[in-house]
Each structure stands twice: as C-alpha cells, then as structure tokens.
Amino acid sequence: MLKTRVALTKSRLEIFRPKQLANLLGFEESFLRCLASTVQNPATRSKYINEFTIVDPREDRKPRDVISIRGDFRTVQRRIYQRILSQVIKPGPSSHGGIRGKSIKSNAEAHLGNVYAYQTDIANFFPSIHRDRVRSVLQNYVGSRDVAELLAQLVTLDDHLALGLVTSPILAEAVIQPVDTRISGACRKMGLTYSRFVDDICISGSFPIDKSCIPRMVRGILQNNGFKIRPEKDRFVSLSTDLFSLTGIEIRKNRLRVPQRYINDLVHDLESANAIAMGCEHPVTLYYTREQIVGRIQFVRWVNKGQSSILVKKFKKINWRLHSKQALLRGLIVLKPRSVDRSSGAVSDGTVVGESTPLQSKKRSIKSVD
C-alpha cells in the first residue's frame, strides 16, 4: 500500500479519519485496530513484545525492566515516529535527552561558569504519562479525536508510555514542554540556567538556590502538570567546592571531567587485560574485550581528552591478540549485561539465570585508539 501524503499546517498534520492514518502508515485500518488490541492485552502481546530485565554484573548497577518489540508493531512504531511525531513535535532548547546534536555532555556544559546548582529527579517519568494525556497531546497535532485515540493505543502500554518504544521519548517531550517553558522562563528572569535530561533536572546560577523559592516553584509546576519529584534526589551544591556529577559527568573547576572512580576502574581493567595477555594469573572469570575497552576510553576522550592520556598509554602496551587467545584458552567470560526474559527466566544468549556464557571468538572491526 502506498503512503498517503497529508498536509502539514503550522505544526499540525491534517489527518481527520482513522483510515487516513492507516494509509499514511501503510496498513489497513482494521489491522491497526487489531494490533492495538493485541499489544494492550497482556495475554496476547507476546506476539509482538518481549519483556526483559537487564542484569548488569557490575556491583553498582541495578536491574532494569525493559521491553523489545518486533514484527509489524515495530514497523508501525517506526512509521508513527518518522511520518507523524518527528514532523510536528520539536524539542525545546532546555531539553538534552534523546535529541540529535545534544547529549549528557551538552547538558553538563550548559552549567559551566555558574557557582551553585540544584539537581532533582522526576519520579516514574514515563509511567506517570498516562494514555489520556498522550491522547490529549496528540489531538493537538492531528485532525480529530478518533485519530488521536487510535494513535494513543498504538504508542502506550498498560495505559502509559513505556521504556523501549521508539515513540515514548518524543511524546514525553511534548507532554513536558509546558513544564520546561514555565521553569526556564522563571529561571531566565532570575539569571539562572535550566536544563533537563529526560527526567533529570538541573538549575544553576550565581547564588545559593536552596535559600531561594526555586525548589518550591519547581515542585509546584511539576505537580500542576501531573509529575512528582523524588525529594531524596534533591541536591544543593557549590560548583566551586563540592563534588558534583550531572548525568554521569562531573563539573569541577569550571571544566567537565569523567568521575575518578570511572577512571580508576578503567585503569584496573587495563591492567587486568595486560595480565591476561602476558599469561599471568587472573583472579576473576569476568573480563572486558578490546572493543569494550576502546569504547570506554573514547568516552573519556570525548568528555575530557586530558584524562585519557594514561589510559591510551596503558592500552597501547597490551598485546590484544594474545589477550583474546588467552581469554579463549582460559574460558573467561565477557563482562556485559544480560537480558533475562521475565516470563521464562531465560537469558538472551540461551543460558540459565545466574550462569555465564563463554567468550565467542568472533572478530569485529573497531576504531583504534590513537
């Protein structure tokens, strides 16, 4: 079925009937309604949805519940994003999460030059955005309530936005934009900087924010828009004296840095990799591959190139061919997160929960660290 063209007028798509929506997405209307009914029913959704828990073997990482989608549902999700949502929803200037050209680094950079900061966290961000709110937002961008209702059924699970659906981040942006507008507007009047990375909020400026009306204002605006903060996540810091980390990046002496713990862990893993390559005793059965180490060093260089010099030197001293050979001979296990199916308990690589998978001798090309 050919994709139907629809008019775009002032950030609004003229889609008045569900049949128009179906034509735009390249499916029959009856199929879209059947698909919506299937994925909304926990008893039948497994045809299109796998529900997983991501288990990371590192000590400081908590298990995360996520979903993955497949088949026609995946296609419909992608087309809704590409042909509808991305055409009409434009992220605001204060938002840095999941937006092209922005990142955790741009989020932290926004606060360079300031002296004090206030950081808080929106509780249960995606689950707190219910289907009725999604439908209301969608109705602003399409031509009728019927179309908005069908779309809402195709972009929510269990009556709310879900982590793992490609449409969730951009719809969350649309829902929270009034919050961003009000908070950023108030901050500008007071000479403050406001940024948000998905559910992480940070406000910084030249005076102690804990002694101002800002925290109370933020809570009030969020509550009036159906959100709540996590009071235990509130932090008030001096950027000149306190250790402050924002979305995994530290701001120290007006510069961005990777946390020292991350550097120390990486140094330890490089030394372990060298011990493996040299045939020395290795006390653990889990290890990082060359590709994983490269990615972590590149992250450090991206944030602060000066912190990477010692890492690059250690990396270049390792005979990575011997490292891979020794790892295979010893039966060492690649240290990486595992996906555990919540319904069956099976791990994505076929092992039972709690067991590990031997390293596969598959070569991959990666960028070298120079």
PDB file of N, CA, C and O in Angstrom, residues 189-214:
ATOM      1  N   LYS A 189      14.496  34.995  34.237  1.00  0.00           N
ATOM      2  CA  LYS A 189      14.239  36.252  34.935  1.00  0.00           C
ATOM      3  C   LYS A 189      15.141  36.418  36.157  1.00  0.00           C
ATOM      4  O   LYS A 189      15.427  37.537  36.580  1.00  0.00           O
ATOM      5  N   MET A 190      15.585  35.281  36.716  1.00  0.00           N
ATOM      6  CA  MET A 190      16.429  35.333  37.916  1.00  0.00           C
ATOM      7  C   MET A 190      17.900  35.123  37.583  1.00  0.00           C
ATOM      8  O   MET A 190      18.730  34.980  38.484  1.00  0.00           O
ATOM      9  N   GLY A 191      18.231  35.078  36.300  1.00  0.00           N
ATOM     10  CA  GLY A 191      19.621  34.900  35.897  1.00  0.00           C
ATOM     11  C   GLY A 191      20.144  33.490  36.111  1.00  0.00           C
ATOM     12  O   GLY A 191      21.345  33.284  36.296  1.00  0.00           O
ATOM     13  N   LEU A 192      19.246  32.494  36.076  1.00  0.00           N
ATOM     14  CA  LEU A 192      19.615  31.101  36.310  1.00  0.00           C
ATOM     15  C   LEU A 192      19.612  30.305  35.012  1.00  0.00           C
ATOM     16  O   LEU A 192      18.963  30.683  34.036  1.00  0.00           O
ATOM     17  N   THR A 193      20.313  29.182  35.017  1.00  0.00           N
ATOM     18  CA  THR A 193      20.355  28.264  33.878  1.00  0.00           C
ATOM     19  C   THR A 193      19.542  27.022  34.209  1.00  0.00           C
ATOM     20  O   THR A 193      19.731  26.421  35.279  1.00  0.00           O
ATOM     21  N   TYR A 194      18.653  26.632  33.303  1.00  0.00           N
ATOM     22  CA  TYR A 194      17.819  25.442  33.497  1.00  0.00           C
ATOM     23  C   TYR A 194      18.078  24.450  32.378  1.00  0.00           C
ATOM     24  O   TYR A 194      18.160  24.823  31.198  1.00  0.00           O
ATOM     25  N   SER A 195      18.249  23.168  32.747  1.00  0.00           N
ATOM     26  CA  SER A 195      18.347  22.115  31.735  1.00  0.00           C
ATOM     27  C   SER A 195      17.661  20.864  32.261  1.00  0.00           C
ATOM     28  O   SER A 195      17.517  20.664  33.469  1.00  0.00           O
ATOM     29  N   ARG A 196      17.254  20.027  31.297  1.00  0.00           N
ATOM     30  CA  ARG A 196      16.626  18.742  31.655  1.00  0.00           C
ATOM     31  C   ARG A 196      17.154  17.667  30.717  1.00  0.00           C
ATOM     32  O   ARG A 196      17.180  17.857  29.505  1.00  0.00           O
ATOM     33  N   PHE A 197      17.578  16.548  31.295  1.00  0.00           N
ATOM     34  CA  PHE A 197      17.967  15.381  30.513  1.00  0.00           C
ATOM     35  C   PHE A 197      16.994  14.257  30.871  1.00  0.00           C
ATOM     36  O   PHE A 197      17.135  13.604  31.898  1.00  0.00           O
ATOM     37  N   VAL A 198      15.971  14.094  30.040  1.00  0.00           N
ATOM     38  CA  VAL A 198      14.868  13.153  30.266  1.00  0.00           C
ATOM     39  C   VAL A 198      14.202  13.494  31.601  1.00  0.00           C
ATOM     40  O   VAL A 198      13.429  14.435  31.671  1.00  0.00           O
ATOM     41  N   ASP A 199      14.519  12.762  32.678  1.00  0.00           N
ATOM     42  CA  ASP A 199      13.860  13.031  33.965  1.00  0.00           C
ATOM     43  C   ASP A 199      14.768  13.716  34.972  1.00  0.00           C
ATOM     44  O   ASP A 199      14.375  13.935  36.119  1.00  0.00           O
ATOM     45  N   ASP A 200      15.998  14.071  34.567  1.00  0.00           N
ATOM     46  CA  ASP A 200      16.942  14.758  35.457  1.00  0.00           C
ATOM     47  C   ASP A 200      16.895  16.268  35.221  1.00  0.00           C
ATOM     48  O   ASP A 200      17.152  16.733  34.111  1.00  0.00           O
ATOM     49  N   ILE A 201      16.609  17.024  36.263  1.00  0.00           N
ATOM     50  CA  ILE A 201      16.500  18.481  36.187  1.00  0.00           C
ATOM     51  C   ILE A 201      17.686  19.112  36.916  1.00  0.00           C
ATOM     52  O   ILE A 201      18.060  18.681  38.009  1.00  0.00           O
ATOM     53  N   CYS A 202      18.266  20.141  36.306  1.00  0.00           N
ATOM     54  CA  CYS A 202      19.344  20.885  36.968  1.00  0.00           C
ATOM     55  C   CYS A 202      19.136  22.377  36.737  1.00  0.00           C
ATOM     56  O   CYS A 202      18.831  22.803  35.621  1.00  0.00           O
ATOM     57  N   ILE A 203      19.307  23.149  37.820  1.00  0.00           N
ATOM     58  CA  ILE A 203      19.242  24.608  37.762  1.00  0.00           C
ATOM     59  C   ILE A 203      20.490  25.143  38.446  1.00  0.00           C
ATOM     60  O   ILE A 203      20.850  24.706  39.539  1.00  0.00           O
ATOM     61  N   SER A 204      21.169  26.081  37.792  1.00  0.00           N
ATOM     62  CA  SER A 204      22.398  26.630  38.374  1.00  0.00           C
ATOM     63  C   SER A 204      22.428  28.136  38.216  1.00  0.00           C
ATOM     64  O   SER A 204      21.736  28.709  37.365  1.00  0.00           O
ATOM     65  N   GLY A 205      23.258  28.770  39.058  1.00  0.00           N
ATOM     66  CA  GLY A 205      23.352  30.224  38.995  1.00  0.00           C
ATOM     67  C   GLY A 205      24.444  30.745  39.906  1.00  0.00           C
ATOM     68  O   GLY A 205      25.329  30.000  40.347  1.00  0.00           O
ATOM     69  N   SER A 206      24.339  32.028  40.233  1.00  0.00           N
ATOM     70  CA  SER A 206      25.397  32.702  40.995  1.00  0.00           C
ATOM     71  C   SER A 206      25.085  32.819  42.475  1.00  0.00           C
ATOM     72  O   SER A 206      25.887  33.366  43.224  1.00  0.00           O
ATOM     73  N   PHE A 207      23.916  32.338  42.920  1.00  0.00           N
ATOM     74  CA  PHE A 207      23.568  32.436  44.337  1.00  0.00           C
ATOM     75  C   PHE A 207      23.063  31.077  44.839  1.00  0.00           C
ATOM     76  O   PHE A 207      22.623  30.234  44.050  1.00  0.00           O
ATOM     77  N   PRO A 208      23.115  30.820  46.162  1.00  0.00           N
ATOM     78  CA  PRO A 208      22.664  29.536  46.723  1.00  0.00           C
ATOM     79  C   PRO A 208      21.178  29.299  46.448  1.00  0.00           C
ATOM     80  O   PRO A 208      20.326  30.041  46.949  1.00  0.00           O
ATOM     81  N   ILE A 209      20.864  28.270  45.708  1.00  0.00           N
ATOM     82  CA  ILE A 209      19.485  28.051  45.264  1.00  0.00           C
ATOM     83  C   ILE A 209      18.622  27.470  46.382  1.00  0.00           C
ATOM     84  O   ILE A 209      17.401  27.651  46.387  1.00  0.00           O
ATOM     85  N   ASP A 210      19.252  26.793  47.348  1.00  0.00           N
ATOM     86  CA  ASP A 210      18.460  26.220  48.441  1.00  0.00           C
ATOM     87  C   ASP A 210      17.820  27.296  49.299  1.00  0.00           C
ATOM     88  O   ASP A 210      16.850  27.030  50.019  1.00  0.00           O
ATOM     89  N   LYS A 211      18.332  28.528  49.246  1.00  0.00           N
ATOM     90  CA  LYS A 211      17.772  29.622  50.037  1.00  0.00           C
ATOM     91  C   LYS A 211      16.774  30.460  49.230  1.00  0.00           C
ATOM     92  O   LYS A 211      16.333  31.517  49.680  1.00  0.00           O
ATOM     93  N   SER A 212      16.444  29.974  48.030  1.00  0.00           N
ATOM     94  CA  SER A 212      15.529  30.709  47.152  1.00  0.00           C
ATOM     95  C   SER A 212      14.188  29.989  47.062  1.00  0.00           C
ATOM     96  O   SER A 212      13.983  28.931  47.663  1.00  0.00           O
ATOM     97  N   CYS A 213      13.300  30.580  46.260  1.00  0.00           N
ATOM     98  CA  CYS A 213      11.983  29.977  46.057  1.00  0.00           C
ATOM     99  C   CYS A 213      11.983  28.940  44.945  1.00  0.00           C
ATOM    100  O   CYS A 213      10.947  28.331  44.652  1.00  0.00           O
ATOM    101  N   ILE A 214      13.135  28.722  44.300  1.00  0.00           N
ATOM    102  CA  ILE A 214      13.208  27.859  43.121  1.00  0.00           C
ATOM    103  C   ILE A 214      12.760  26.421  43.395  1.00  0.00           C
ATOM    104  O   ILE A 214      11.916  25.882  42.663  1.00  0.00           O
TER     105      ILE A 214
END
